[in-house]
XYZ file of C-alpha atoms in Angstrom:
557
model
C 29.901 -20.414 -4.495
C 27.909 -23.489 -3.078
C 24.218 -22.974 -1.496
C 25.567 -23.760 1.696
C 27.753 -21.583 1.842
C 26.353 -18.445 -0.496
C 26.508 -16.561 2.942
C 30.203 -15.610 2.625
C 29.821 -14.621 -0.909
C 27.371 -11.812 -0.867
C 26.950 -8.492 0.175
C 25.598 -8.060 3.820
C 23.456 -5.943 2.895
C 21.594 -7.792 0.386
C 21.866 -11.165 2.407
C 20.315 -9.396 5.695
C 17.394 -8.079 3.188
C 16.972 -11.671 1.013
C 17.279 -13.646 4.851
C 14.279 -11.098 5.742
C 12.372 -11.678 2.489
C 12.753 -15.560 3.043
C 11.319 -15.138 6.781
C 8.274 -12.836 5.665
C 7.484 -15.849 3.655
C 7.716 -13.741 0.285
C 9.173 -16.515 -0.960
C 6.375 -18.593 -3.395
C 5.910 -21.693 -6.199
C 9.958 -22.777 -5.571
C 10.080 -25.681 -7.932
C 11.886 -28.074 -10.262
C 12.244 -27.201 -14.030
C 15.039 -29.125 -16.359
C 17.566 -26.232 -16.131
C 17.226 -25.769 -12.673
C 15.166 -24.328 -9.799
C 12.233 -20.956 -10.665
C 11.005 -19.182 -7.817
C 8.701 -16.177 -7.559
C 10.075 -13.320 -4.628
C 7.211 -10.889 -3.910
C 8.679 -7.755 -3.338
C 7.902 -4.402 -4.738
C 6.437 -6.834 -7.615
C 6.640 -10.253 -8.222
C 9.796 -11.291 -9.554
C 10.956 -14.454 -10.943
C 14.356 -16.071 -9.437
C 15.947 -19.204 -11.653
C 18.992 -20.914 -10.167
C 20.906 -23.641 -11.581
C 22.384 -26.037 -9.476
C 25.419 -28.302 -9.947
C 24.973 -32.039 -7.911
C 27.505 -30.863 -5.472
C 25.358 -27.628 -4.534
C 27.202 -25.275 -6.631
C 25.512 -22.293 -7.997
C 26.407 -22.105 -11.799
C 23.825 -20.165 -12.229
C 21.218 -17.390 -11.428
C 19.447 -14.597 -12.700
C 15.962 -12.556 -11.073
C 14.170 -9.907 -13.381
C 13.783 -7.495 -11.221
C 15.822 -3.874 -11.881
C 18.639 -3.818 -9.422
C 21.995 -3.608 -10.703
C 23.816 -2.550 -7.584
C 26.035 -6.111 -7.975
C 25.900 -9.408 -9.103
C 23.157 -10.961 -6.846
C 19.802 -9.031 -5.670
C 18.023 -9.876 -2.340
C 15.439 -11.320 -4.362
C 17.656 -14.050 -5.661
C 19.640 -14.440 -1.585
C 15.906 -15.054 -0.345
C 15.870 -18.181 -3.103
C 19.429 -19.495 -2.077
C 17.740 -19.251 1.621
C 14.972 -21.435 0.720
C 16.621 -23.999 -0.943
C 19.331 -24.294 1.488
C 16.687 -25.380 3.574
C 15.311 -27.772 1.144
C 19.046 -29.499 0.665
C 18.884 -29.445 4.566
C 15.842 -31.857 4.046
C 17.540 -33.855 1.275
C 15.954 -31.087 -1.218
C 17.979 -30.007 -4.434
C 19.745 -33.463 -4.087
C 16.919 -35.514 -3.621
C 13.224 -34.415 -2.850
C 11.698 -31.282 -3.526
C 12.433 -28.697 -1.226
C 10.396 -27.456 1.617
C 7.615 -25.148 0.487
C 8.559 -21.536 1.586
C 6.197 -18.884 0.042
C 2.806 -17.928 0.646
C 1.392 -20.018 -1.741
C -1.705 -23.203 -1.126
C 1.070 -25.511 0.396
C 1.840 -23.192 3.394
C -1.899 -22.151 3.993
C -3.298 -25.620 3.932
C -0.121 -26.352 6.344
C -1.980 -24.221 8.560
C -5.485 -24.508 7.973
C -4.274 -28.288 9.545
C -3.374 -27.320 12.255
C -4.742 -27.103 15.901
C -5.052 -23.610 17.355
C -2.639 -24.925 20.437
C -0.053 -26.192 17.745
C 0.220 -22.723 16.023
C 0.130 -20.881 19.069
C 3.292 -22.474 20.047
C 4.798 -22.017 16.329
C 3.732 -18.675 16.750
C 5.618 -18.215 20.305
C 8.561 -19.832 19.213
C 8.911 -17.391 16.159
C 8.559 -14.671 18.150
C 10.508 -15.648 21.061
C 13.643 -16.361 18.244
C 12.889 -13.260 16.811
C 12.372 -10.236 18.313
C 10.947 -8.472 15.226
C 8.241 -10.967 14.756
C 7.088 -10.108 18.210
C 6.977 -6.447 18.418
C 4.835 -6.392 14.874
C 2.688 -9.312 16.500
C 1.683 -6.997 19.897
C 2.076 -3.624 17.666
C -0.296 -4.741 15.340
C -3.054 -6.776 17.733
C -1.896 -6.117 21.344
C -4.106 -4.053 23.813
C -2.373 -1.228 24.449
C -4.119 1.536 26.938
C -2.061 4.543 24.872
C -1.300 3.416 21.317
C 0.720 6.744 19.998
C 2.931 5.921 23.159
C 3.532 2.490 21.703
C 4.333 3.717 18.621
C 6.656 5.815 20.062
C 8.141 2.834 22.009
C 8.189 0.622 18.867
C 9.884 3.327 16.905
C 12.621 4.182 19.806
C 12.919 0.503 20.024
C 14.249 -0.173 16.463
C 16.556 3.375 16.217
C 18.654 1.861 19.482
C 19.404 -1.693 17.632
C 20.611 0.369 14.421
C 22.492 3.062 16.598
C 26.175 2.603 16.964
C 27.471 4.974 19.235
C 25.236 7.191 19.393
C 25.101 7.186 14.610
C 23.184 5.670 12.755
C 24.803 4.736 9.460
C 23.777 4.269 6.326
C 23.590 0.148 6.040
C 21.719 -0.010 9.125
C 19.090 3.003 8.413
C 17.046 0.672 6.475
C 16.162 -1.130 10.053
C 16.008 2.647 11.799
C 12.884 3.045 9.838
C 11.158 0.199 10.388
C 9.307 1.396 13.691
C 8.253 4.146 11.861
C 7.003 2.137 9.183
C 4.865 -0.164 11.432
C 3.565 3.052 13.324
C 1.926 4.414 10.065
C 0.449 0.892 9.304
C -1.351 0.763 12.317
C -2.224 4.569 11.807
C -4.101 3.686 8.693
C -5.596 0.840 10.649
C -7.468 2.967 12.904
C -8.283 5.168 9.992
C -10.159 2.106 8.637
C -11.873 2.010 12.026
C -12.999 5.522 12.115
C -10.874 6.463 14.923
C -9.179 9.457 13.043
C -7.492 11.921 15.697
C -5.783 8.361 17.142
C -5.073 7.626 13.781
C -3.575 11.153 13.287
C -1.989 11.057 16.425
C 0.308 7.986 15.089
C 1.082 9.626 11.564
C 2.533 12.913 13.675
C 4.661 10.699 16.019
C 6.038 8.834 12.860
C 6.730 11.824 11.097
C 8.269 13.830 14.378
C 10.587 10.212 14.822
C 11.742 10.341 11.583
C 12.747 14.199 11.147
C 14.397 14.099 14.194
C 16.475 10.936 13.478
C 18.083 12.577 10.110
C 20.000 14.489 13.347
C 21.660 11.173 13.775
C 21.644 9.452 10.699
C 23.476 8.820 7.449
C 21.142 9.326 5.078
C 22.622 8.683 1.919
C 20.274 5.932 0.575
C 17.246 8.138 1.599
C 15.230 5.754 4.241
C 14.719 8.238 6.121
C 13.461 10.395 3.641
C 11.278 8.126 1.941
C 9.914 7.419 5.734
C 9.006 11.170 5.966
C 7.507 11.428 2.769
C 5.365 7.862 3.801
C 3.976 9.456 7.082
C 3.111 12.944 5.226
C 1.348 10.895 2.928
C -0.686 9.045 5.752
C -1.121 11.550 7.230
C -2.730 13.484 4.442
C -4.717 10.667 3.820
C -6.157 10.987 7.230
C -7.178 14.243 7.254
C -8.833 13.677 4.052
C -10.988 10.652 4.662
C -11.391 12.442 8.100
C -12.763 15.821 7.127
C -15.933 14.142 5.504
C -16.802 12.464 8.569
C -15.901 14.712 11.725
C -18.320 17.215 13.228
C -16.892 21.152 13.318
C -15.437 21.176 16.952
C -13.339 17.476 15.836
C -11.978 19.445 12.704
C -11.146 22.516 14.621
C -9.158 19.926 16.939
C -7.551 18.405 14.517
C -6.078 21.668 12.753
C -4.858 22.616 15.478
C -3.006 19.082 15.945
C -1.496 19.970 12.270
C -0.604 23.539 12.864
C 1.156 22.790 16.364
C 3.140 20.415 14.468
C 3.823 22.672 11.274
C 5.433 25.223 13.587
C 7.924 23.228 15.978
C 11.800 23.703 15.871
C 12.286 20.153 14.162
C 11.365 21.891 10.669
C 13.551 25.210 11.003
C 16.041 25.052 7.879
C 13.080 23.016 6.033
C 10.138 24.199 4.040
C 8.937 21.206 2.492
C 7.834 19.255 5.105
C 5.499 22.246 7.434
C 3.925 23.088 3.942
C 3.068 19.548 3.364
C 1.387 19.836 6.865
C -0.691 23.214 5.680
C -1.534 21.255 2.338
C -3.684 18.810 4.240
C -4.947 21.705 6.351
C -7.038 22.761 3.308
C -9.398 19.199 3.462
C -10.546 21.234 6.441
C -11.076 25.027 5.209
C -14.506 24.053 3.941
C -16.004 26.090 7.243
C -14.937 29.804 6.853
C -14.181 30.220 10.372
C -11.204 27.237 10.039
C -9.971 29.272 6.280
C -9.527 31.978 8.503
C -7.105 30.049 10.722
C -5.397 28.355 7.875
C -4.986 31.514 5.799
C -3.735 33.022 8.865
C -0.844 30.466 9.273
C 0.035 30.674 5.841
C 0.437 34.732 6.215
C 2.476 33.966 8.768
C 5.010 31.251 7.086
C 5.396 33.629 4.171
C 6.727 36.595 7.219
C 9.017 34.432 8.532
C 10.809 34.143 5.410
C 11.954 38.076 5.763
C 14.152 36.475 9.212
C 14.739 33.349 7.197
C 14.081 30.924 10.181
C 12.528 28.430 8.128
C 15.035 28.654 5.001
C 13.577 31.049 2.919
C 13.332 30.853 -0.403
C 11.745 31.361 -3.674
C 10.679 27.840 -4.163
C 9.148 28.128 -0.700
C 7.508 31.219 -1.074
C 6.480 29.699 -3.979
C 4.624 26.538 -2.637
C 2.893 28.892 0.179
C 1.451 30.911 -2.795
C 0.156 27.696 -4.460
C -1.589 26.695 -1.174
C -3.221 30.234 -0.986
C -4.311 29.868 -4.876
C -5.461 26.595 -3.979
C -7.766 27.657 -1.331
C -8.947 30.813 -3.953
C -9.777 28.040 -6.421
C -11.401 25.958 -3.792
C -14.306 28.667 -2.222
C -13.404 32.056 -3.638
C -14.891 33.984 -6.589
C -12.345 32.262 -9.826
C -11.552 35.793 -10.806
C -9.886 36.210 -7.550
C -7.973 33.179 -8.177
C -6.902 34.317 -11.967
C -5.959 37.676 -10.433
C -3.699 36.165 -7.569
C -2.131 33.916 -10.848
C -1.419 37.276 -12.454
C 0.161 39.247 -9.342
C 2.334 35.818 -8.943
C 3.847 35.522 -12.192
C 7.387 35.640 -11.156
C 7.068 32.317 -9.500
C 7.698 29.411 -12.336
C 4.459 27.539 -10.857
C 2.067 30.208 -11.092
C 3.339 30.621 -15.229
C 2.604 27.473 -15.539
C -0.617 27.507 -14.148
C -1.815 30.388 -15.884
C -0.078 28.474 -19.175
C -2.751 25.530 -18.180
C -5.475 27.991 -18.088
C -5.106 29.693 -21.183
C -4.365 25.693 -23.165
C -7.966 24.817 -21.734
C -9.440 28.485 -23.309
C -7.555 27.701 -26.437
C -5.816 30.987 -26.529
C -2.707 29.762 -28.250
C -1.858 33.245 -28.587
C -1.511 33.947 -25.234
C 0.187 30.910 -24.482
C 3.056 31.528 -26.743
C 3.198 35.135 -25.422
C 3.468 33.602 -21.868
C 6.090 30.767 -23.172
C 8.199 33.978 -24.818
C 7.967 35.860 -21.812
C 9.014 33.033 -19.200
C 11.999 31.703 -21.849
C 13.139 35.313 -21.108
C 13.080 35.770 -17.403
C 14.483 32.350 -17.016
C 17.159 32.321 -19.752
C 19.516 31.173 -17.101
C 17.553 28.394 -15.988
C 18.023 25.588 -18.957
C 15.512 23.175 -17.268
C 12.588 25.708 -17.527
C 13.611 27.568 -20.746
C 12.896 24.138 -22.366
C 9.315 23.717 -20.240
C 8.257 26.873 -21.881
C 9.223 25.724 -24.880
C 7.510 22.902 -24.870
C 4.563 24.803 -23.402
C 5.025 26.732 -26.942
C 5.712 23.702 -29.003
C 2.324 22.795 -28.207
C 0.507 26.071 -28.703
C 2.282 25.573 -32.067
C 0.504 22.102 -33.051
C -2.786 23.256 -31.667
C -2.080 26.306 -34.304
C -0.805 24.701 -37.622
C 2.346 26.534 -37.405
C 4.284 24.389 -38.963
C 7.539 26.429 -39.481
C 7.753 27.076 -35.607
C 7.622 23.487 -34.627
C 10.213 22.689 -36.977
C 12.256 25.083 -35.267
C 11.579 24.184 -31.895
C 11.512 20.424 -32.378
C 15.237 20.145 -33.659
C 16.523 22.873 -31.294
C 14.730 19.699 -28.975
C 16.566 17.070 -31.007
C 20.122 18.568 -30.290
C 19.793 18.242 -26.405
C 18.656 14.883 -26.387
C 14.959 15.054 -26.712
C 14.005 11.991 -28.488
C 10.312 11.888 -28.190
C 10.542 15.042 -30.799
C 12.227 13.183 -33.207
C 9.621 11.528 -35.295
C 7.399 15.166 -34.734
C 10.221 16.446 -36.589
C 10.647 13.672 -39.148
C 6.682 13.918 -39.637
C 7.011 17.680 -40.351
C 9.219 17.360 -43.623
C 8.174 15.725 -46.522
C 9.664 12.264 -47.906
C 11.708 13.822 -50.341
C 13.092 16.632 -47.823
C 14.521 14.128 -45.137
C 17.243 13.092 -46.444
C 18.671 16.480 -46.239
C 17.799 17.606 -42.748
C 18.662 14.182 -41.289
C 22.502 14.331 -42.961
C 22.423 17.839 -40.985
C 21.309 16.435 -37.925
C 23.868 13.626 -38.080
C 26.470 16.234 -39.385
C 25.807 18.387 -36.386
C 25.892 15.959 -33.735
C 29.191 14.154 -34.910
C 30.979 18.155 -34.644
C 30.832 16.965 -31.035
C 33.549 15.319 -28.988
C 30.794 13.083 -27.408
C 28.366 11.759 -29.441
C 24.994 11.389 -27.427
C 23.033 8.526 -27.399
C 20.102 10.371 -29.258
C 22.447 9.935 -31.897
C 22.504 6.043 -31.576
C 19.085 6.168 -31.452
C 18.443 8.057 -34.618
C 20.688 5.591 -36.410
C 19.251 2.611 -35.157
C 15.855 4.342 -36.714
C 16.578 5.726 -39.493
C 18.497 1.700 -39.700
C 22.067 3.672 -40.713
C 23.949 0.523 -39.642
C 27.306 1.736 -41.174
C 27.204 4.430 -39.077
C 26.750 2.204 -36.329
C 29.622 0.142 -36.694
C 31.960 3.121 -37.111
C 30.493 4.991 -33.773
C 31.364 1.089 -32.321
C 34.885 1.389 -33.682
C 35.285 4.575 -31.971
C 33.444 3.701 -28.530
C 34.238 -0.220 -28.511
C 32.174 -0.540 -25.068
C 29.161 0.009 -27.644
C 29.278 -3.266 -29.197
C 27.449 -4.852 -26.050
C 24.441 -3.395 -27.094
C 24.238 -2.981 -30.685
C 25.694 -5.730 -32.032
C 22.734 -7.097 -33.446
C 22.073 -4.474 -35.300
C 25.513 -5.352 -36.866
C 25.659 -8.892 -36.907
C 23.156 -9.252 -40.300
C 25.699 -7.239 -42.629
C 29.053 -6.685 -40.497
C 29.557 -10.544 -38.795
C 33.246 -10.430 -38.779
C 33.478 -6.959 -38.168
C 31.203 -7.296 -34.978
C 33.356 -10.571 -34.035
C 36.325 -7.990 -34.019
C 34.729 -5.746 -32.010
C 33.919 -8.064 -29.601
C 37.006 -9.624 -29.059
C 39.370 -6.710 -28.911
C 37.229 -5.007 -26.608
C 37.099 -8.382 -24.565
C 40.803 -9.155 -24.608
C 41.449 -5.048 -23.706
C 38.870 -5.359 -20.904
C 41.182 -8.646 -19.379
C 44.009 -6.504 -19.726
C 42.997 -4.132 -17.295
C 40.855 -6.086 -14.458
C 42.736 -6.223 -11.521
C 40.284 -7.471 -9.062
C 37.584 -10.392 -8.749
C 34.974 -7.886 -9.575
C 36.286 -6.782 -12.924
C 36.751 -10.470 -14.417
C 33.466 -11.166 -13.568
C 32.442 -7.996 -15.748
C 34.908 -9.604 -18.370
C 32.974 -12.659 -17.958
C 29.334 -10.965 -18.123
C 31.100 -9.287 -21.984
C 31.877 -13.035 -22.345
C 28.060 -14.390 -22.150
C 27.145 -11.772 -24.105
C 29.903 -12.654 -27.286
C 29.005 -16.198 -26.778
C 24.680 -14.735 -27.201
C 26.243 -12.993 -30.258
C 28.692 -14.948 -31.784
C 27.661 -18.557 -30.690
C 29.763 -20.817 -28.187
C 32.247 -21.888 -30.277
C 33.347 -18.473 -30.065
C 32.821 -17.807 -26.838
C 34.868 -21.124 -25.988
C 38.170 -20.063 -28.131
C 38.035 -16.713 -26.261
C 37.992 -18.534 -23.029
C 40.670 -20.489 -24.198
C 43.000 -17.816 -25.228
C 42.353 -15.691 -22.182
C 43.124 -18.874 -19.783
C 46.204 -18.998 -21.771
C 47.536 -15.538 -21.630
C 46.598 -14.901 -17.659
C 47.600 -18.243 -16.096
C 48.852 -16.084 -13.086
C 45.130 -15.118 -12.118
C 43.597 -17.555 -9.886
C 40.578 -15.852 -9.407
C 40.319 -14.706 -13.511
C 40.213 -18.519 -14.059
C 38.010 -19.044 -11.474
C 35.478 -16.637 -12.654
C 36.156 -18.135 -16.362
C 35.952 -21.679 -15.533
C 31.816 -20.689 -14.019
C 31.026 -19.215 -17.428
């Protein structure tokens, strides 16, 4: 793959995301180093890009820091290949440096430069080439005599270039969003300003867009989700800064703006999202005529889950009870707020809460007796059998009971809890451990699948014989925990290596797999050292000279 030509080589995806990145100019200090080229991609950090370049433009090599590991290239790493393409445009990787691309002192002195006229026409050309440069440009600072209706117009705008007969699927739902996006930037904008019911007006339409569009749109990646839970949050945030600020008759007006919304047909089938609504009703219960109103509504959500036209259930029910205990806590009596805890017990939250309380009194007692009490109602339900049990496990510290945290902590060990490991090894004394950790081990290896708290203990408790006969019997292993080995079991590890190497090649069938092969490669060659890494490349070439793209991928490494 050359850097003029990277374009047919990655995933669309990622190249229409890294093209976008490059554009936004979160592309910064591109430079020179002996290997190669560094780069840092702003993004949801700053990540660093390196790229190795061969004189004829290919791309031997390149690596960005960043998490993703959805393929071989990340659009951190495509917006780098896009800005020094444009540098070997210019004579760049070849010759001079390339073009500075980032937002770094080169581009802003650029500007500072030049004449108003000059960047009024760079500006026009931009946005004239394209077209979402322009609508962010007159979103964000146009005059607009109804705002929420440009919104609107923004977000409608963006949904009809992703639709595709009348679907939106789930590549182009990243760009569905992005109306909805700008909306609730210029929403906090205006909440900057003061102007709070515009500024609530904007968070609404973004949040009414994006419900309605999961009618029409693949969400399998979760834009649109993360889009609803973004203008909930504004929203929320509004109301917030909002209630400190607005005289009675504003707040009155904007509950009722929240309610309206809480109840429409968008949200039958989903609790969540009219609850969220309610939740940020409560910044505005201070006055007890408005409590009334919201305490009202809430009566009334927890009726309608007898006819089930929201979705009723438990967790629902639930999360309405924890908005009327909030508003108890908030500017009733805290008795009545204990007592509502008590009458609400069967709900998981409300245990927990009254668990909380009775940690901050430092009545262990009763918190184990809760703990004992919820581990039996919920015996079905693994996930909160074990938060009780932690719950308890702490009660237990607080308490000196050493015998019960014993208990508890390995029970903790044996599904994978690591983080109670050294509790447990701190419990024993020296000349006990031994002992219980040979019964751990002994336990765990009854299994058919050994977990990787098990690797971890070893790798602790530095049991590297163990190790290298868990590696013998998952070979995969040795890509990770070879250097553990390497210091007492070279040639063993070597083995390893190789045989899980050659039994890899065996299988690939596909470009995608030999350049896995080739990843286990690098990593032999980290262990082992490049002479070994070399003869395996060597043999491998040798046994598949029928696999053009094998060699391919082998001759990059």
């Amino acid at each position: 793959m050359k850097i003029t030509d990277f374009d047919d080589s990655l995933d669309p995806v990622i190249l229409k995301r890294g093209r976008e990145y490059y554009l936004e100019g979160r592309v910064s200090r591109l430079k020179q180093t002996a290997a190669g080229w560094t780069a840092v991609v702003e993004g949801t950090h700053d990540y660093l890009v390196e790229v190795e370049l061969e004189p004829n433009g290919f791309i031997r090599y390149s690596s960005c820091d960043c998490p993703y590991e959805g393929g071989e290239y990340c659009k951190h790493q495509a917006a780098v290949f896009y800005a020094l393409r444009a540098g070997v445009t210019t004579g760049g990787p070849g010759g001079q440096e390339p073009m500075a691309t980032g937002r770094g002192e080169s581009l802003e002195k650029v500007l500072a430069d030049m004449q108003p006229q000059q960047m009024m026409d760079i500006i026009l050309e931009l946005a004239d080439q394209y077209e979402e440069i322009r609508r962010k440009l007159l979103l964000k600072y146009g005059a607009h005599s109804d705002e929420i209706k440009a919104c609107q117009e923004t977000m409608r705008a963006y949904i009809r270039e992703a639709k595709r007969s009348g679907f939106i699927d789930r590549r182009r739902a990243a760009h569905a969003v992005k109306g909805v996006d700008l909306s609730l930037d210029k929403a906090l904008q205006r909440v900057e300003q003061g102007n709070y019911m515009l500024a609530l007006g904007m968070g609404l339409a973004a949040l009414a867009t994006a419900v309605d569009m999961l009618q029409f749109c693949d969400d399998s990646d979760g834009w649109v989700g993360t889009a609803i839970n973004d203008a909930l949050g504004v929203i929320d945030e509004v109301v917030r800064v909002a209630a400190g600020c607005m005289d009675l008759a504003e707040q009155k007006k904007m509950l009722t703006k929240l309610i309206k919304e809480s109840r429409h047909k968008r949200y039958i089938g989903w609790w969540d999202w009219p609850i969220d609504l309610l939740g940020s009703c409560i910044y505005l219960c201070a006055d007890k005529g408005l409590r009334t109103i919201v305490e009202t509504e809430l009566g009334r959500l927890l009726e309608a889950q007898g006819d089930d036209s929201l979705g009723s259930s438990d967790y629902g029910v639930s999360q309405v009870k924890m908005l009327q205990l909030k508003m108890l806590e908030l500017f009733e009596d805290p008795n009545q707020a204990e007592e509502f805890i008590a009458a609400n017990m069967q709900y998981s939250d409300f245990r927990q809460k009254a668990i909380e309380n009775a940690l901050r009194k430092k009545d262990y007692e009763q918190v184990v007796q809760l703990c004992l009490a919820g581990e039996e109602v919920d015996r079905e339900l693994r996930g909160l059998v074990m938060r009780w049990r932690k719950y308890r496990y702490h009660a237990y510290e607080r308490q000196g009971e050493v015998e019960n945290q014993r208990e508890l902590a390995r029970g903790f060990v044996y599904v994978g809890e690591y983080d109670y490991y050294p509790k447990l090894k701190a419990l024993y004394p020296t000349s006990e451990w031994p002992d219980i950790l040979a019964a751990i081990l002994a336990e765990f290896e009854k299994r058919n699948y050994l977990p990787d708290i098990y690797v971890m203990i070893l790798i602790e408790e530095n049991l590297v014989e163990h190790l290298l006969r868990y590696c013998q019997r998952n070979p995969a292993a040795i890509l990770k925990l070879y250097k553990y080995l390497l210091p007492d079991y070279l040639e063993e590890t070597r083995a390893l290596f190789r045989a899980h190497i050659e039994r890899s090649a065996r299988e690939a069938d596909q470009r995608s797999k030999y350049k896995q092969v080739c990843a286990m490669i690098k990593t032999y060659k980290k262990a082992c050292g490049e002479l070994a890494a070399r003869s395996m490349i060597t043999e491998l070439c040798r046994s598949y000279p029928r696999r053009p793209a094998f060699l391919d991928e082998l001759g990059r490494i």
